[in-house]
PDB file of C-alpha atoms in Angstrom:
ATOM      1  CA  MET A  28      -7.683 -27.330  73.808  1.00 74.00           C
ATOM      2  CA  GLU A  29      -4.292 -28.531  72.612  1.00 81.00           C
ATOM      3  CA  ASP A  30      -4.605 -31.530  74.925  1.00 83.00           C
ATOM      4  CA  LYS A  31      -7.972 -32.454  73.392  1.00 84.00           C
ATOM      5  CA  ILE A  32      -6.508 -32.233  69.872  1.00 86.00           C
ATOM      6  CA  ILE A  33      -3.567 -34.460  70.790  1.00 87.00           C
ATOM      7  CA  GLU A  34      -5.900 -36.893  72.544  1.00 86.00           C
ATOM      8  CA  PHE A  35      -8.175 -36.980  69.487  1.00 86.00           C
ATOM      9  CA  ILE A  36      -5.198 -37.625  67.199  1.00 89.00           C
ATOM     10  CA  ASN A  37      -4.261 -40.534  69.455  1.00 88.00           C
ATOM     11  CA  VAL A  38      -7.825 -41.865  69.096  1.00 86.00           C
ATOM     12  CA  LEU A  39      -7.359 -41.691  65.329  1.00 90.00           C
ATOM     13  CA  ARG A  40      -4.086 -43.607  65.587  1.00 90.00           C
ATOM     14  CA  ARG A  41      -5.583 -46.288  67.838  1.00 86.00           C
ATOM     15  CA  ASN A  42      -8.272 -46.756  65.212  1.00 85.00           C
ATOM     16  CA  GLY A  43      -5.944 -47.279  62.280  1.00 87.00           C
ATOM     17  CA  VAL A  44      -5.603 -43.746  60.897  1.00 90.00           C
ATOM     18  CA  ARG A  45      -1.963 -42.912  60.266  1.00 90.00           C
ATOM     19  CA  VAL A  46      -1.017 -39.487  61.638  1.00 90.00           C
ATOM     20  CA  SER A  47       2.616 -38.407  61.861  1.00 88.00           C
ATOM     21  CA  LEU A  48       4.151 -36.199  64.516  1.00 86.00           C
ATOM     22  CA  SER A  49       4.636 -33.405  61.982  1.00 87.00           C
ATOM     23  CA  GLU A  50       0.912 -33.587  61.184  1.00 87.00           C
ATOM     24  CA  ASP A  51       0.188 -33.186  64.905  1.00 83.00           C
ATOM     25  CA  LEU A  52       2.161 -29.958  64.809  1.00 87.00           C
ATOM     26  CA  ASP A  53       0.514 -28.860  61.554  1.00 85.00           C
ATOM     27  CA  ALA A  54      -2.909 -29.379  63.137  1.00 85.00           C
ATOM     28  CA  LEU A  55      -2.033 -27.355  66.228  1.00 85.00           C
ATOM     29  CA  THR A  56      -0.659 -24.566  64.053  1.00 86.00           C
ATOM     30  CA  ALA A  57      -3.653 -24.528  61.698  1.00 82.00           C
ATOM     31  CA  LEU A  58      -6.146 -24.510  64.542  1.00 83.00           C
ATOM     32  CA  GLN A  59      -4.626 -21.362  66.006  1.00 83.00           C
ATOM     33  CA  TRP A  60      -6.279 -19.510  63.117  1.00 82.00           C
ATOM     34  CA  VAL A  61      -9.707 -21.132  63.328  1.00 79.00           C
ATOM     35  CA  ALA A  62     -12.564 -20.082  65.594  1.00 74.00           C
ATOM     36  CA  LEU A  63     -13.614 -23.090  67.654  1.00 70.00           C
ATOM     37  CA  GLU A  64     -17.220 -21.922  67.534  1.00 74.00           C
ATOM     38  CA  LYS A  65     -17.288 -22.640  63.792  1.00 82.00           C
ATOM     39  CA  ARG A  66     -17.551 -26.424  64.160  1.00 83.00           C
ATOM     40  CA  GLU A  67     -17.478 -27.353  60.461  1.00 88.00           C
ATOM     41  CA  ILE A  68     -14.513 -25.085  59.732  1.00 88.00           C
ATOM     42  CA  PHE A  69     -12.725 -26.466  62.796  1.00 88.00           C
ATOM     43  CA  LYS A  70     -13.482 -30.039  61.653  1.00 90.00           C
ATOM     44  CA  ASP A  71     -12.285 -29.360  58.103  1.00 91.00           C
ATOM     45  CA  ALA A  72      -9.105 -27.573  59.228  1.00 89.00           C
ATOM     46  CA  LEU A  73      -8.187 -30.437  61.511  1.00 91.00           C
ATOM     47  CA  ARG A  74      -9.027 -33.005  58.809  1.00 93.00           C
ATOM     48  CA  SER A  75      -6.895 -31.236  56.223  1.00 91.00           C
ATOM     49  CA  SER A  76      -3.965 -31.242  58.638  1.00 90.00           C
ATOM     50  CA  VAL A  77      -4.031 -34.898  59.663  1.00 92.00           C
ATOM     51  CA  ILE A  78      -5.690 -36.956  56.908  1.00 93.00           C
ATOM     52  CA  LYS A  79      -3.524 -38.111  54.011  1.00 90.00           C
ATOM     53  CA  ALA A  80      -5.685 -40.768  52.383  1.00 91.00           C
ATOM     54  CA  ALA A  81      -9.239 -40.329  51.157  1.00 92.00           C
ATOM     55  CA  THR A  82     -10.036 -43.771  52.576  1.00 92.00           C
ATOM     56  CA  ASP A  83      -9.424 -42.359  56.084  1.00 92.00           C
ATOM     57  CA  ILE A  84     -11.996 -39.559  55.727  1.00 92.00           C
ATOM     58  CA  PRO A  85     -15.054 -41.619  56.786  1.00 90.00           C
ATOM     59  CA  ALA A  86     -13.232 -42.868  59.908  1.00 89.00           C
ATOM     60  CA  TYR A  87     -12.081 -39.335  60.713  1.00 90.00           C
ATOM     61  CA  ASP A  88     -15.581 -37.903  60.273  1.00 90.00           C
ATOM     62  CA  GLU A  89     -17.243 -40.523  62.455  1.00 85.00           C
ATOM     63  CA  LEU A  90     -14.555 -40.400  65.160  1.00 85.00           C
ATOM     64  CA  PHE A  91     -14.634 -36.583  65.151  1.00 87.00           C
ATOM     65  CA  ASP A  92     -18.393 -36.556  65.597  1.00 82.00           C
ATOM     66  CA  ILE A  93     -18.196 -39.018  68.481  1.00 80.00           C
ATOM     67  CA  TYR A  94     -15.226 -37.353  70.161  1.00 82.00           C
ATOM     68  CA  PHE A  95     -16.358 -33.742  69.778  1.00 80.00           C
ATOM     69  CA  SER A  96     -20.103 -34.366  70.093  1.00 73.00           C
ATOM     70  CA  GLY A  97     -20.405 -32.615  73.408  1.00 63.00           C
ATOM     71  CA  LEU A  98     -21.926 -35.745  74.893  1.00 58.00           C
ATOM     72  CA  GLY A  99     -18.629 -36.505  76.587  1.00 54.00           C
ATOM     73  CA  GLU A 100     -18.626 -33.067  78.205  1.00 62.00           C
ATOM     74  CA  ALA A 101     -22.235 -33.480  79.298  1.00 63.00           C
ATOM     75  CA  LEU A 102     -21.320 -36.793  80.880  1.00 59.00           C
ATOM     76  CA  LYS A 103     -18.376 -35.196  82.712  1.00 60.00           C
ATOM     77  CA  LYS A 104     -20.644 -32.447  84.018  1.00 67.00           C
ATOM     78  CA  GLY A 105     -23.114 -35.063  85.174  1.00 65.00           C
ATOM     79  CA  LEU A 106     -20.402 -36.951  86.981  1.00 62.00           C
ATOM     80  CA  ASN A 107     -19.133 -33.727  88.546  1.00 66.00           C
ATOM     81  CA  ALA A 108     -22.664 -32.953  89.695  1.00 63.00           C
ATOM     82  CA  ALA A 109     -22.782 -36.392  91.260  1.00 58.00           C
ATOM     83  CA  SER A 110     -19.653 -35.660  93.235  1.00 59.00           C
ATOM     84  CA  ASP A 111     -21.097 -32.275  94.251  1.00 61.00           C
ATOM     85  CA  GLY A 112     -24.062 -33.913  95.942  1.00 61.00           C
ATOM     86  CA  LEU A 113     -26.726 -33.928  93.247  1.00 58.00           C
ATOM     87  CA  PHE A 114     -26.447 -37.710  93.255  1.00 56.00           C
ATOM     88  CA  PRO A 115     -24.623 -38.602  96.478  1.00 60.00           C
ATOM     89  CA  THR A 116     -23.849 -42.148  95.316  1.00 70.00           C
ATOM     90  CA  ASP A 117     -22.982 -43.844  92.045  1.00 71.00           C
ATOM     91  CA  GLU A 118     -26.084 -45.984  92.489  1.00 78.00           C
ATOM     92  CA  GLU A 119     -28.296 -42.886  92.614  1.00 77.00           C
ATOM     93  CA  LEU A 120     -26.654 -41.513  89.473  1.00 74.00           C
ATOM     94  CA  MET A 121     -27.191 -44.812  87.661  1.00 77.00           C
ATOM     95  CA  GLU A 122     -30.818 -44.894  88.867  1.00 82.00           C
ATOM     96  CA  ALA A 123     -31.391 -41.358  87.541  1.00 81.00           C
ATOM     97  CA  LEU A 124     -29.897 -42.292  84.156  1.00 80.00           C
ATOM     98  CA  LYS A 125     -32.017 -45.469  84.060  1.00 83.00           C
ATOM     99  CA  ASN A 126     -35.145 -43.431  84.851  1.00 84.00           C
ATOM    100  CA  PHE A 127     -34.265 -40.960  82.107  1.00 82.00           C
ATOM    101  CA  MET A 128     -33.821 -43.779  79.577  1.00 82.00           C
ATOM    102  CA  GLU A 129     -37.188 -45.242  80.612  1.00 84.00           C
ATOM    103  CA  PHE A 130     -38.791 -41.808  80.207  1.00 82.00           C
ATOM    104  CA  LEU A 131     -37.370 -41.504  76.685  1.00 80.00           C
ATOM    105  CA  GLU A 132     -38.660 -44.975  75.861  1.00 81.00           C
ATOM    106  CA  ARG A 133     -42.167 -44.110  77.111  1.00 84.00           C
ATOM    107  CA  GLN A 134     -42.087 -40.979  74.952  1.00 81.00           C
ATOM    108  CA  GLY A 135     -41.223 -43.100  71.919  1.00 82.00           C
ATOM    109  CA  VAL A 136     -37.769 -41.581  71.555  1.00 77.00           C
ATOM    110  CA  ASP A 137     -35.390 -43.996  69.865  1.00 78.00           C
ATOM    111  CA  ILE A 138     -31.882 -43.229  71.111  1.00 78.00           C
ATOM    112  CA  SER A 139     -28.707 -44.201  69.311  1.00 78.00           C
ATOM    113  CA  ARG A 140     -26.352 -46.902  70.528  1.00 81.00           C
ATOM    114  CA  LEU A 141     -23.903 -44.092  71.310  1.00 79.00           C
ATOM    115  CA  ALA A 142     -26.371 -42.227  73.524  1.00 78.00           C
ATOM    116  CA  GLU A 143     -27.346 -45.453  75.260  1.00 81.00           C
ATOM    117  CA  ALA A 144     -23.708 -46.332  75.980  1.00 80.00           C
ATOM    118  CA  LEU A 145     -23.115 -42.846  77.347  1.00 77.00           C
ATOM    119  CA  MET A 146     -26.150 -42.969  79.614  1.00 77.00           C
ATOM    120  CA  LYS A 147     -25.116 -46.383  80.911  1.00 78.00           C
ATOM    121  CA  LEU A 148     -21.552 -45.109  81.413  1.00 75.00           C
ATOM    122  CA  ASP A 149     -20.461 -48.144  79.383  1.00 78.00           C
ATOM    123  CA  ARG A 150     -16.879 -47.423  78.344  1.00 78.00           C
ATOM    124  CA  GLY A 151     -16.546 -50.819  76.702  1.00 81.00           C
ATOM    125  CA  ALA A 152     -19.509 -50.140  74.426  1.00 82.00           C
ATOM    126  CA  LEU A 153     -18.149 -46.674  73.612  1.00 82.00           C
ATOM    127  CA  GLU A 154     -14.786 -48.129  72.623  1.00 82.00           C
ATOM    128  CA  GLN A 155     -16.533 -50.799  70.544  1.00 84.00           C
ATOM    129  CA  LEU A 156     -18.555 -48.130  68.692  1.00 83.00           C
ATOM    130  CA  ILE A 157     -15.369 -46.238  67.872  1.00 80.00           C
ATOM    131  CA  ARG A 158     -13.685 -49.429  66.649  1.00 81.00           C
ATOM    132  CA  GLU A 159     -16.736 -50.315  64.530  1.00 81.00           C
ATOM    133  CA  ALA A 160     -16.685 -46.846  62.983  1.00 76.00           C
ATOM    134  CA  ALA A 161     -13.007 -47.224  62.146  1.00 75.00           C
ATOM    135  CA  GLY A 162     -13.660 -50.702  60.753  1.00 76.00           C
ATOM    136  CA  ARG A 163     -16.452 -49.458  58.516  1.00 75.00           C
ATOM    137  CA  ALA A 164     -14.241 -46.687  57.271  1.00 68.00           C
ATOM    138  CA  GLY A 165     -11.407 -49.110  56.576  1.00 66.00           C
ATOM    139  CA  SER A 166     -13.690 -51.458  54.619  1.00 58.00           C
ATOM    140  CA  GLY A 167     -15.169 -48.645  52.542  1.00 52.00           C
ATOM    141  CA  ASN A 168     -18.673 -49.053  54.074  1.00 53.00           C
TER     142      ASN A 168
END
């Protein structure tokens, strides 16, 4: 889990949130005392360790929700399943994701831009969404 925390802090930095090395260590220390199953407490403990300016809170909240949403883990599991033979080729995986998106559309389910980017395995769109979130937070929107 320490690796995920450090990686998340680096995401914050790449998106304009200033986090010092000592705050990295503070976060790791604080999170030793927090149950990971308590998402909001975990989120608040991490925020209190790394955020100095109130103007950075919206960026932190949005980036946290994207990073720790569980969608990334679901995508990894899907890709692992693909390599285990569920979808023998990348094309078959992409076809299954396309079919799933079409099913959701037929059911009238409106998916978010984030979910769409994840289902299309579009890393560029995912990075853009993170940058937009950081930009909105920086502009006060």
